[in-house]
């Protein structure tokens, strides 16, 4: 499994602790330093069953600068959203955990993190 984290994020630290307590094997990806490509983000969104606007952090300063909150949320604008998240990875909700069985979660709660454990 892989977990996308921001080391400064308390939710990420909590998720890592839960994975460690469970003895899970995982790879850490510091997605701010190693942003996903458009294809990677698209694949993760598909696994999550979410759209890019569902994982966008609209409270970030850059979201305000881009006017992200006012962007249309349609199939036709999906690519624009993905491009913005890839260009500004701070906008991606965290932590995101992709499990080896093909499932994925945004691990902001203990329950979500536990849901991907074997």
N, CA, C and O atoms as CSV, one atom per row, in Angstrom:
chain,resi,resn,atom,element,x,y,z
A,1,UNK,N,N,0.847,-1.169,0.000
A,1,UNK,CA,C,0.000,0.000,0.000
A,1,UNK,C,C,0.885,1.221,0.000
A,1,UNK,O,O,2.042,1.179,0.419
A,2,UNK,N,N,0.313,2.316,-0.482
A,2,UNK,CA,C,1.036,3.581,-0.527
A,2,UNK,C,C,0.182,4.632,0.157
A,2,UNK,O,O,-1.043,4.626,0.035
A,3,UNK,N,N,0.842,5.541,0.883
A,3,UNK,CA,C,0.133,6.631,1.539
A,3,UNK,C,C,0.763,7.948,1.111
A,3,UNK,O,O,1.971,8.150,1.238
A,4,UNK,N,N,-0.086,8.841,0.598
A,4,UNK,CA,C,0.364,10.177,0.207
A,4,UNK,C,C,0.202,11.064,1.423
A,4,UNK,O,O,-0.892,11.200,1.971
A,5,UNK,N,N,1.323,11.676,1.844
A,5,UNK,CA,C,1.273,12.494,3.061
A,5,UNK,C,C,1.933,13.850,2.873
A,5,UNK,O,O,2.733,14.069,1.963
A,6,UNK,N,N,1.564,14.740,3.768
A,6,UNK,CA,C,2.270,15.985,4.019
A,6,UNK,C,C,2.803,15.816,5.442
A,6,UNK,O,O,2.006,15.710,6.374
A,7,UNK,N,N,4.121,15.789,5.641
A,7,UNK,CA,C,4.669,15.545,6.979
A,7,UNK,C,C,4.192,16.530,8.044
A,7,UNK,O,O,4.235,16.212,9.232
A,8,UNK,N,N,3.742,17.710,7.645
A,8,UNK,CA,C,3.281,18.715,8.605
A,8,UNK,C,C,1.819,18.514,9.008
A,8,UNK,O,O,1.294,19.283,9.813
A,9,UNK,N,N,1.164,17.509,8.471
A,9,UNK,CA,C,-0.272,17.291,8.678
A,9,UNK,C,C,-0.523,16.316,9.829
A,9,UNK,O,O,0.016,15.209,9.831
A,10,UNK,N,N,-1.328,16.716,10.798
A,10,UNK,CA,C,-1.621,15.856,11.940
A,10,UNK,C,C,-2.449,14.636,11.544
A,10,UNK,O,O,-2.274,13.564,12.124
A,11,UNK,N,N,-3.346,14.777,10.569
A,11,UNK,CA,C,-4.134,13.628,10.095
A,11,UNK,C,C,-3.222,12.586,9.456
A,11,UNK,O,O,-3.449,11.384,9.596
A,12,UNK,N,N,-2.188,13.051,8.751
A,12,UNK,CA,C,-1.220,12.129,8.144
A,12,UNK,C,C,-0.451,11.386,9.224
A,12,UNK,O,O,-0.246,10.176,9.125
A,13,UNK,N,N,-0.027,12.105,10.252
A,13,UNK,CA,C,0.704,11.475,11.353
A,13,UNK,C,C,-0.163,10.426,12.041
A,13,UNK,O,O,0.319,9.345,12.381
A,14,UNK,N,N,-1.428,10.740,12.244
A,14,UNK,CA,C,-2.350,9.783,12.863
A,14,UNK,C,C,-2.517,8.541,11.999
A,14,UNK,O,O,-2.522,7.419,12.505
A,15,UNK,N,N,-2.653,8.748,10.690
A,15,UNK,CA,C,-2.809,7.612,9.777
A,15,UNK,C,C,-1.572,6.725,9.798
A,15,UNK,O,O,-1.683,5.500,9.823
A,16,UNK,N,N,-0.397,7.341,9.789
A,16,UNK,CA,C,0.848,6.562,9.839
A,16,UNK,C,C,0.933,5.760,11.132
A,16,UNK,O,O,1.358,4.604,11.116
A,17,UNK,N,N,0.537,6.357,12.243
A,17,UNK,CA,C,0.550,5.648,13.525
A,17,UNK,C,C,-0.375,4.441,13.495
A,17,UNK,O,O,-0.012,3.365,13.970
A,18,UNK,N,N,-1.563,4.614,12.941
A,18,UNK,CA,C,-2.506,3.498,12.846
A,18,UNK,C,C,-1.962,2.380,11.966
A,18,UNK,O,O,-2.097,1.202,12.298
A,19,UNK,N,N,-1.349,2.744,10.849
A,19,UNK,CA,C,-0.764,1.726,9.963
A,19,UNK,C,C,0.365,0.989,10.686
A,19,UNK,O,O,0.480,-0.232,10.583
A,20,UNK,N,N,1.194,1.733,11.413
A,20,UNK,CA,C,2.294,1.115,12.154
A,20,UNK,C,C,1.776,0.180,13.243
A,20,UNK,O,O,2.282,-0.930,13.410
A,21,UNK,N,N,0.764,0.635,13.983
A,21,UNK,CA,C,0.178,-0.188,15.046
A,21,UNK,C,C,-0.375,-1.492,14.493
A,21,UNK,O,O,-0.331,-2.527,15.159
A,22,UNK,N,N,-0.901,-1.438,13.261
A,22,UNK,CA,C,-1.477,-2.623,12.633
A,22,UNK,C,C,-0.414,-3.498,11.969
A,22,UNK,O,O,-0.719,-4.582,11.471
A,23,UNK,N,N,0.825,-3.028,11.963
A,23,UNK,CA,C,1.892,-3.796,11.322
A,23,UNK,C,C,1.803,-3.801,9.809
A,23,UNK,O,O,2.319,-4.710,9.157
A,24,UNK,N,N,1.161,-2.804,9.251
A,24,UNK,CA,C,0.983,-2.727,7.796
A,24,UNK,C,C,2.306,-2.401,7.107
A,24,UNK,O,O,3.153,-1.690,7.648
A,25,UNK,N,N,2.456,-2.934,5.916
A,25,UNK,CA,C,3.602,-2.610,5.076
A,25,UNK,C,C,3.133,-1.550,4.086
A,25,UNK,O,O,2.132,-1.740,3.396
A,26,UNK,N,N,3.848,-0.449,4.017
A,26,UNK,CA,C,3.427,0.644,3.138
A,26,UNK,C,C,4.627,1.459,2.693
A,26,UNK,O,O,5.709,1.401,3.276
A,27,UNK,N,N,4.389,2.218,1.639
A,27,UNK,CA,C,5.367,3.160,1.114
A,27,UNK,C,C,4.819,4.561,1.333
A,27,UNK,O,O,3.644,4.825,1.077
A,28,UNK,N,N,5.670,5.451,1.804
A,28,UNK,CA,C,5.271,6.844,2.011
A,28,UNK,C,C,5.630,7.652,0.773
A,28,UNK,O,O,6.741,7.558,0.251
A,29,UNK,N,N,4.688,8.433,0.322
A,29,UNK,CA,C,4.943,9.377,-0.767
A,29,UNK,C,C,4.649,10.776,-0.250
A,29,UNK,O,O,3.510,11.098,0.088
A,30,UNK,N,N,5.661,11.583,-0.191
A,30,UNK,CA,C,5.488,12.989,0.195
A,30,UNK,C,C,5.060,13.725,-1.069
A,30,UNK,O,O,5.885,14.202,-1.847
A,31,UNK,N,N,3.769,13.800,-1.243
A,31,UNK,CA,C,3.230,14.253,-2.517
A,31,UNK,C,C,3.481,15.726,-2.826
A,31,UNK,O,O,3.311,16.157,-3.967
A,32,UNK,N,N,3.883,16.497,-1.824
A,32,UNK,CA,C,4.249,17.891,-2.105
A,32,UNK,C,C,5.614,17.951,-2.776
A,32,UNK,O,O,5.877,18.837,-3.590
A,33,UNK,N,N,6.483,17.000,-2.427
A,33,UNK,CA,C,7.817,16.930,-3.020
A,33,UNK,C,C,7.814,16.121,-4.315
A,33,UNK,O,O,8.606,16.383,-5.220
A,34,UNK,N,N,6.933,15.155,-4.396
A,34,UNK,CA,C,6.815,14.289,-5.571
A,34,UNK,C,C,5.350,14.263,-6.016
A,34,UNK,O,O,4.646,13.277,-5.797
A,35,UNK,N,N,4.898,15.353,-6.643
A,35,UNK,CA,C,3.480,15.452,-7.018
A,35,UNK,C,C,3.073,14.344,-7.987
A,35,UNK,O,O,3.884,13.873,-8.783
A,36,UNK,N,N,1.815,13.939,-7.908
A,36,UNK,CA,C,1.337,12.947,-8.862
A,36,UNK,C,C,1.229,13.560,-10.256
A,36,UNK,O,O,1.074,14.771,-10.412
A,37,UNK,N,N,1.314,12.702,-11.250
A,37,UNK,CA,C,1.034,13.149,-12.611
A,37,UNK,C,C,-0.479,13.203,-12.781
A,37,UNK,O,O,-1.224,12.726,-11.924
A,38,UNK,N,N,-0.924,13.775,-13.870
A,38,UNK,CA,C,-2.365,13.798,-14.152
A,38,UNK,C,C,-2.914,12.380,-14.225
A,38,UNK,O,O,-3.996,12.101,-13.710
A,39,UNK,N,N,-2.160,11.481,-14.869
A,39,UNK,CA,C,-2.606,10.092,-14.998
A,39,UNK,C,C,-2.684,9.409,-13.630
A,39,UNK,O,O,-3.638,8.684,-13.348
A,40,UNK,N,N,-1.671,9.646,-12.778
A,40,UNK,CA,C,-1.692,9.042,-11.443
A,40,UNK,C,C,-2.867,9.555,-10.624
A,40,UNK,O,O,-3.564,8.772,-9.980
A,41,UNK,N,N,-3.089,10.854,-10.642
A,41,UNK,CA,C,-4.191,11.420,-9.879
A,41,UNK,C,C,-5.523,10.906,-10.413
A,41,UNK,O,O,-6.419,10.567,-9.639
A,42,UNK,N,N,-5.649,10.849,-11.728
A,42,UNK,CA,C,-6.877,10.314,-12.317
A,42,UNK,C,C,-7.141,8.881,-11.891
A,42,UNK,O,O,-8.281,8.519,-11.600
A,43,UNK,N,N,-6.091,8.057,-11.851
A,43,UNK,CA,C,-6.239,6.657,-11.442
A,43,UNK,C,C,-6.630,6.553,-9.969
A,43,UNK,O,O,-7.463,5.725,-9.600
A,44,UNK,N,N,-6.030,7.387,-9.135
A,44,UNK,CA,C,-6.365,7.375,-7.708
A,44,UNK,C,C,-7.811,7.845,-7.511
A,44,UNK,O,O,-8.544,7.267,-6.708
A,45,UNK,N,N,-8.214,8.866,-8.222
A,45,UNK,CA,C,-9.601,9.332,-8.110
A,45,UNK,C,C,-10.576,8.230,-8.520
A,45,UNK,O,O,-11.623,8.058,-7.896
A,46,UNK,N,N,-10.232,7.493,-9.562
A,46,UNK,CA,C,-11.089,6.385,-9.990
A,46,UNK,C,C,-11.188,5.339,-8.885
A,46,UNK,O,O,-12.277,4.841,-8.597
A,47,UNK,N,N,-10.061,5.007,-8.266
A,47,UNK,CA,C,-10.063,4.036,-7.167
A,47,UNK,C,C,-10.867,4.549,-5.981
A,47,UNK,O,O,-11.544,3.775,-5.304
A,48,UNK,N,N,-10.794,5.854,-5.728
A,48,UNK,CA,C,-11.544,6.457,-4.628
A,48,UNK,C,C,-13.041,6.559,-4.942
A,48,UNK,O,O,-13.872,6.626,-4.037
A,49,UNK,N,N,-13.370,6.569,-6.245
A,49,UNK,CA,C,-14.752,6.802,-6.640
A,49,UNK,C,C,-15.158,8.249,-6.439
A,49,UNK,O,O,-16.321,8.555,-6.180
A,50,UNK,N,N,-14.161,9.150,-6.566
A,50,UNK,CA,C,-14.403,10.575,-6.337
A,50,UNK,C,C,-13.996,11.397,-7.552
A,50,UNK,O,O,-13.309,10.912,-8.451
A,51,UNK,N,N,-14.429,12.631,-7.555
A,51,UNK,CA,C,-14.045,13.585,-8.584
A,51,UNK,C,C,-12.964,14.499,-7.996
A,51,UNK,O,O,-12.816,14.568,-6.776
A,52,UNK,N,N,-12.212,15.196,-8.843
A,52,UNK,CA,C,-11.135,16.047,-8.316
A,52,UNK,C,C,-11.629,17.113,-7.346
A,52,UNK,O,O,-10.928,17.432,-6.385
A,53,UNK,N,N,-12.798,17.663,-7.565
A,53,UNK,CA,C,-13.321,18.694,-6.667
A,53,UNK,C,C,-13.687,18.103,-5.306
A,53,UNK,O,O,-13.792,18.838,-4.325
A,54,UNK,N,N,-13.882,16.779,-5.234
A,54,UNK,CA,C,-14.176,16.135,-3.959
A,54,UNK,C,C,-12.947,16.058,-3.051
A,54,UNK,O,O,-13.086,15.955,-1.832
A,55,UNK,N,N,-11.755,16.105,-3.631
A,55,UNK,CA,C,-10.517,16.012,-2.835
A,55,UNK,C,C,-9.741,17.326,-2.840
A,55,UNK,O,O,-8.587,17.367,-2.412
A,56,UNK,N,N,-10.361,18.389,-3.318
A,56,UNK,CA,C,-9.696,19.694,-3.375
A,56,UNK,C,C,-9.826,20.406,-2.036
A,56,UNK,O,O,-10.906,20.458,-1.447
A,57,UNK,N,N,-8.726,20.945,-1.572
A,57,UNK,CA,C,-8.685,21.717,-0.329
A,57,UNK,C,C,-8.951,23.188,-0.670
A,57,UNK,O,O,-8.030,23.941,-0.987
A,58,UNK,N,N,-10.206,23.574,-0.600
A,58,UNK,CA,C,-10.614,24.908,-1.032
A,58,UNK,C,C,-10.183,26.007,-0.070
A,58,UNK,O,O,-10.233,27.185,-0.424
A,59,UNK,N,N,-9.765,25.648,1.131
A,59,UNK,CA,C,-9.327,26.647,2.099
A,59,UNK,C,C,-7.878,27.088,1.930
A,59,UNK,O,O,-7.427,28.016,2.601
A,60,UNK,N,N,-7.154,26.429,1.040
A,60,UNK,CA,C,-5.755,26.806,0.813
A,60,UNK,C,C,-5.687,28.152,0.089
A,60,UNK,O,O,-6.565,28.486,-0.706
A,61,UNK,N,N,-4.647,28.907,0.372
A,61,UNK,CA,C,-4.479,30.238,-0.229
A,61,UNK,C,C,-4.506,30.170,-1.755
A,61,UNK,O,O,-5.146,30.999,-2.402
A,62,UNK,N,N,-3.819,29.196,-2.328
A,62,UNK,CA,C,-3.766,29.095,-3.783
A,62,UNK,C,C,-5.146,28.790,-4.371
A,62,UNK,O,O,-5.431,29.171,-5.506
A,63,UNK,N,N,-5.998,28.111,-3.611
A,63,UNK,CA,C,-7.362,27.859,-4.086
A,63,UNK,C,C,-8.109,29.177,-4.253
A,63,UNK,O,O,-8.851,29.367,-5.217
A,64,UNK,N,N,-7.906,30.072,-3.313
A,64,UNK,CA,C,-8.519,31.395,-3.415
A,64,UNK,C,C,-7.976,32.190,-4.578
A,64,UNK,O,O,-8.717,32.867,-5.290
A,65,UNK,N,N,-6.648,32.096,-4.764
A,65,UNK,CA,C,-6.022,32.819,-5.875
A,65,UNK,C,C,-6.545,32.330,-7.223
A,65,UNK,O,O,-6.708,33.113,-8.159
A,66,UNK,N,N,-6.806,31.028,-7.307
A,66,UNK,CA,C,-7.316,30.452,-8.558
A,66,UNK,C,C,-8.822,30.634,-8.720
A,66,UNK,O,O,-9.357,30.441,-9.812
A,67,UNK,N,N,-9.505,31.004,-7.643
A,67,UNK,CA,C,-10.962,31.092,-7.684
A,67,UNK,C,C,-11.607,29.720,-7.778
A,67,UNK,O,O,-12.691,29.576,-8.344
A,68,UNK,N,N,-10.943,28.711,-7.225
A,68,UNK,CA,C,-11.357,27.315,-7.360
A,68,UNK,C,C,-12.797,27.066,-6.903
A,68,UNK,O,O,-13.511,26.275,-7.519
A,69,UNK,N,N,-13.216,27.717,-5.860
A,69,UNK,CA,C,-14.563,27.494,-5.326
A,69,UNK,C,C,-15.649,27.817,-6.342
A,69,UNK,O,O,-16.754,27.282,-6.260
A,70,UNK,N,N,-15.344,28.681,-7.290
A,70,UNK,CA,C,-16.358,29.068,-8.272
A,70,UNK,C,C,-16.284,28.257,-9.569
A,70,UNK,O,O,-17.107,28.449,-10.464
A,71,UNK,N,N,-15.306,27.354,-9.676
A,71,UNK,CA,C,-15.182,26.560,-10.903
A,71,UNK,C,C,-16.349,25.597,-11.036
A,71,UNK,O,O,-16.844,25.048,-10.051
A,72,UNK,N,N,-16.776,25.405,-12.276
A,72,UNK,CA,C,-17.815,24.411,-12.544
A,72,UNK,C,C,-17.316,23.028,-12.175
A,72,UNK,O,O,-16.125,22.731,-12.258
A,73,UNK,N,N,-18.242,22.202,-11.772
A,73,UNK,CA,C,-17.928,20.817,-11.394
A,73,UNK,C,C,-18.685,19.887,-12.321
A,73,UNK,O,O,-19.737,19.342,-11.986
A,74,UNK,N,N,-18.102,19.729,-13.511
A,74,UNK,CA,C,-18.745,18.924,-14.550
A,74,UNK,C,C,-17.709,18.034,-15.213
A,74,UNK,O,O,-16.506,18.218,-15.033
A,75,UNK,N,N,-18.188,17.076,-15.974
A,75,UNK,CA,C,-17.274,16.201,-16.722
A,75,UNK,C,C,-16.372,17.030,-17.633
A,75,UNK,O,O,-15.204,16.693,-17.828
A,76,UNK,N,N,-16.908,18.105,-18.184
A,76,UNK,CA,C,-16.146,18.947,-19.092
A,76,UNK,C,C,-15.037,19.742,-18.414
A,76,UNK,O,O,-14.076,20.138,-19.074
A,77,UNK,N,N,-15.151,19.981,-17.111
A,77,UNK,CA,C,-14.124,20.737,-16.398
A,77,UNK,C,C,-13.219,19.844,-15.545
A,77,UNK,O,O,-12.307,20.333,-14.878
A,78,UNK,N,N,-13.471,18.553,-15.570
A,78,UNK,CA,C,-12.698,17.606,-14.753
A,78,UNK,C,C,-11.191,17.736,-15.012
A,78,UNK,O,O,-10.398,17.763,-14.071
A,79,UNK,N,N,-10.803,17.816,-16.273
A,79,UNK,CA,C,-9.388,17.944,-16.628
A,79,UNK,C,C,-8.761,19.208,-16.072
A,79,UNK,O,O,-7.610,19.193,-15.636
A,80,UNK,N,N,-9.507,20.297,-16.084
A,80,UNK,CA,C,-9.006,21.564,-15.535
A,80,UNK,C,C,-8.728,21.422,-14.043
A,80,UNK,O,O,-7.716,21.911,-13.541
A,81,UNK,N,N,-9.635,20.748,-13.341
A,81,UNK,CA,C,-9.454,20.513,-11.911
A,81,UNK,C,C,-8.213,19.657,-11.659
A,81,UNK,O,O,-7.393,19.976,-10.798
A,82,UNK,N,N,-8.083,18.571,-12.416
A,82,UNK,CA,C,-6.924,17.684,-12.239
A,82,UNK,C,C,-5.635,18.451,-12.502
A,82,UNK,O,O,-4.672,18.329,-11.744
A,83,UNK,N,N,-5.615,19.238,-13.569
A,83,UNK,CA,C,-4.426,20.039,-13.878
A,83,UNK,C,C,-4.067,20.975,-12.727
A,83,UNK,O,O,-2.892,21.132,-12.394
A,84,UNK,N,N,-5.073,21.591,-12.125
A,84,UNK,CA,C,-4.821,22.508,-11.004
A,84,UNK,C,C,-4.260,21.766,-9.796
A,84,UNK,O,O,-3.349,22.261,-9.132
A,85,UNK,N,N,-4.795,20.586,-9.508
A,85,UNK,CA,C,-4.318,19.817,-8.362
A,85,UNK,C,C,-2.897,19.311,-8.583
A,85,UNK,O,O,-2.101,19.263,-7.646
A,86,UNK,N,N,-2.583,18.939,-9.805
A,86,UNK,CA,C,-1.223,18.479,-10.117
A,86,UNK,C,C,-0.236,19.649,-10.052
A,86,UNK,O,O,0.878,19.496,-9.551
A,87,UNK,N,N,-0.643,20.804,-10.552
A,87,UNK,CA,C,0.225,21.985,-10.535
A,87,UNK,C,C,0.417,22.531,-9.118
A,87,UNK,O,O,1.449,23.130,-8.812
A,88,UNK,N,N,-0.575,22.324,-8.263
A,88,UNK,CA,C,-0.553,22.846,-6.890
A,88,UNK,C,C,-0.956,21.704,-5.946
A,88,UNK,O,O,-2.080,21.694,-5.444
A,89,UNK,N,N,-0.061,20.749,-5.700
A,89,UNK,CA,C,-0.451,19.564,-4.931
A,89,UNK,C,C,-0.906,19.858,-3.502
A,89,UNK,O,O,-1.537,19.008,-2.874
A,90,UNK,N,N,-0.600,21.038,-2.981
A,90,UNK,CA,C,-1.095,21.407,-1.656
A,90,UNK,C,C,-2.620,21.383,-1.629
A,90,UNK,O,O,-3.226,21.294,-0.561
A,91,UNK,N,N,-3.239,21.462,-2.808
A,91,UNK,CA,C,-4.701,21.458,-2.907
A,91,UNK,C,C,-5.307,20.066,-2.744
A,91,UNK,O,O,-6.523,19.943,-2.596
A,92,UNK,N,N,-4.487,19.022,-2.767
A,92,UNK,CA,C,-5.006,17.650,-2.680
A,92,UNK,C,C,-5.223,17.276,-1.215
A,92,UNK,O,O,-4.326,17.405,-0.381
A,93,UNK,N,N,-6.431,16.813,-0.928
A,93,UNK,CA,C,-6.765,16.344,0.411
A,93,UNK,C,C,-5.814,15.225,0.822
A,93,UNK,O,O,-5.334,14.478,-0.031
A,94,UNK,N,N,-5.543,15.105,2.091
A,94,UNK,CA,C,-4.580,14.122,2.572
A,94,UNK,C,C,-5.046,13.556,3.902
A,94,UNK,O,O,-5.879,14.157,4.580
A,95,UNK,N,N,-4.515,12.412,4.272
A,95,UNK,CA,C,-3.700,11.486,3.489
A,95,UNK,C,C,-4.573,10.640,2.568
A,95,UNK,O,O,-5.739,10.376,2.862
A,96,UNK,N,N,-3.997,10.228,1.468
A,96,UNK,CA,C,-4.680,9.291,0.567
A,96,UNK,C,C,-3.913,7.981,0.641
A,96,UNK,O,O,-2.694,7.939,0.472
A,97,UNK,N,N,-4.657,6.917,0.896
A,97,UNK,CA,C,-4.056,5.592,1.007
A,97,UNK,C,C,-4.593,4.723,-0.123
A,97,UNK,O,O,-5.804,4.580,-0.293
A,98,UNK,N,N,-3.671,4.143,-0.895
A,98,UNK,CA,C,-4.048,3.198,-1.949
A,98,UNK,C,C,-3.569,1.819,-1.511
A,98,UNK,O,O,-2.378,1.605,-1.284
A,99,UNK,N,N,-4.497,0.902,-1.397
A,99,UNK,CA,C,-4.186,-0.446,-0.919
A,99,UNK,C,C,-3.882,-1.368,-2.087
A,99,UNK,O,O,-4.280,-1.121,-3.226
A,100,UNK,N,N,-3.166,-2.435,-1.772
A,100,UNK,CA,C,-2.769,-3.403,-2.791
A,100,UNK,C,C,-3.962,-4.106,-3.427
A,100,UNK,O,O,-3.857,-4.603,-4.549
A,101,UNK,N,N,-5.094,-4.156,-2.731
A,101,UNK,CA,C,-6.272,-4.845,-3.276
A,101,UNK,C,C,-7.082,-3.973,-4.238
A,101,UNK,O,O,-8.139,-4.385,-4.717
A,102,UNK,N,N,-6.579,-2.761,-4.519
A,102,UNK,CA,C,-7.260,-1.878,-5.467
A,102,UNK,C,C,-8.143,-0.837,-4.818
A,102,UNK,O,O,-8.631,0.067,-5.496
A,103,UNK,N,N,-8.358,-0.946,-3.517
A,103,UNK,CA,C,-9.172,0.050,-2.838
A,103,UNK,C,C,-8.324,1.270,-2.504
A,103,UNK,O,O,-7.094,1.224,-2.551
A,104,UNK,N,N,-8.992,2.344,-2.173
A,104,UNK,CA,C,-8.310,3.574,-1.774
A,104,UNK,C,C,-9.249,4.362,-0.873
A,104,UNK,O,O,-10.471,4.260,-0.978
A,105,UNK,N,N,-8.651,5.152,0.016
A,105,UNK,CA,C,-9.438,6.006,0.904
A,105,UNK,C,C,-8.695,7.312,1.142
A,105,UNK,O,O,-7.471,7.386,1.042
A,106,UNK,N,N,-9.465,8.327,1.456
A,106,UNK,CA,C,-8.901,9.541,2.027
A,106,UNK,C,C,-8.937,9.271,3.524
A,106,UNK,O,O,-10.010,9.244,4.127
A,107,UNK,N,N,-7.767,9.070,4.128
A,107,UNK,CA,C,-7.664,8.592,5.503
A,107,UNK,C,C,-7.715,9.658,6.564
A,107,UNK,O,O,-6.805,9.749,7.388
A,108,UNK,N,N,-8.751,10.465,6.567
A,108,UNK,CA,C,-8.844,11.552,7.540
A,108,UNK,C,C,-9.440,11.095,8.865
A,108,UNK,O,O,-9.435,11.848,9.839
A,109,UNK,N,N,-9.954,9.866,8.908
A,109,UNK,CA,C,-10.472,9.328,10.163
A,109,UNK,C,C,-9.838,7.964,10.412
A,109,UNK,O,O,-9.365,7.302,9.489
A,110,UNK,N,N,-9.841,7.562,11.674
A,110,UNK,CA,C,-9.293,6.245,12.023
A,110,UNK,C,C,-10.070,5.144,11.307
A,110,UNK,O,O,-9.484,4.155,10.867
A,111,UNK,N,N,-11.374,5.311,11.189
A,111,UNK,CA,C,-12.208,4.305,10.527
A,111,UNK,C,C,-11.824,4.150,9.069
A,111,UNK,O,O,-11.770,3.032,8.558
A,112,UNK,N,N,-11.554,5.260,8.390
A,112,UNK,CA,C,-11.171,5.198,6.988
A,112,UNK,C,C,-9.835,4.470,6.827
A,112,UNK,O,O,-9.674,3.645,5.927
A,113,UNK,N,N,-8.877,4.782,7.708
A,113,UNK,CA,C,-7.570,4.117,7.635
A,113,UNK,C,C,-7.731,2.633,7.878
A,113,UNK,O,O,-7.172,1.818,7.145
A,114,UNK,N,N,-8.493,2.271,8.904
A,114,UNK,CA,C,-8.682,0.844,9.226
A,114,UNK,C,C,-9.391,0.096,8.101
A,114,UNK,O,O,-9.222,-1.116,7.961
A,115,UNK,N,N,-10.172,0.799,7.309
A,115,UNK,CA,C,-10.935,0.124,6.242
A,115,UNK,C,C,-10.051,-0.467,5.164
A,115,UNK,O,O,-10.504,-1.340,4.424
A,116,UNK,N,N,-8.810,-0.029,5.045
A,116,UNK,CA,C,-7.911,-0.583,4.013
A,116,UNK,C,C,-6.931,-1.593,4.586
A,116,UNK,O,O,-6.089,-2.122,3.861
A,117,UNK,N,N,-7.032,-1.861,5.867
A,117,UNK,CA,C,-6.144,-2.844,6.489
A,117,UNK,C,C,-6.667,-4.253,6.233
A,117,UNK,O,O,-7.878,-4.478,6.216
A,118,UNK,N,N,-5.760,-5.194,6.035
A,118,UNK,CA,C,-6.210,-6.578,5.809
A,118,UNK,C,C,-6.853,-7.184,7.044
A,118,UNK,O,O,-7.281,-8.338,7.014
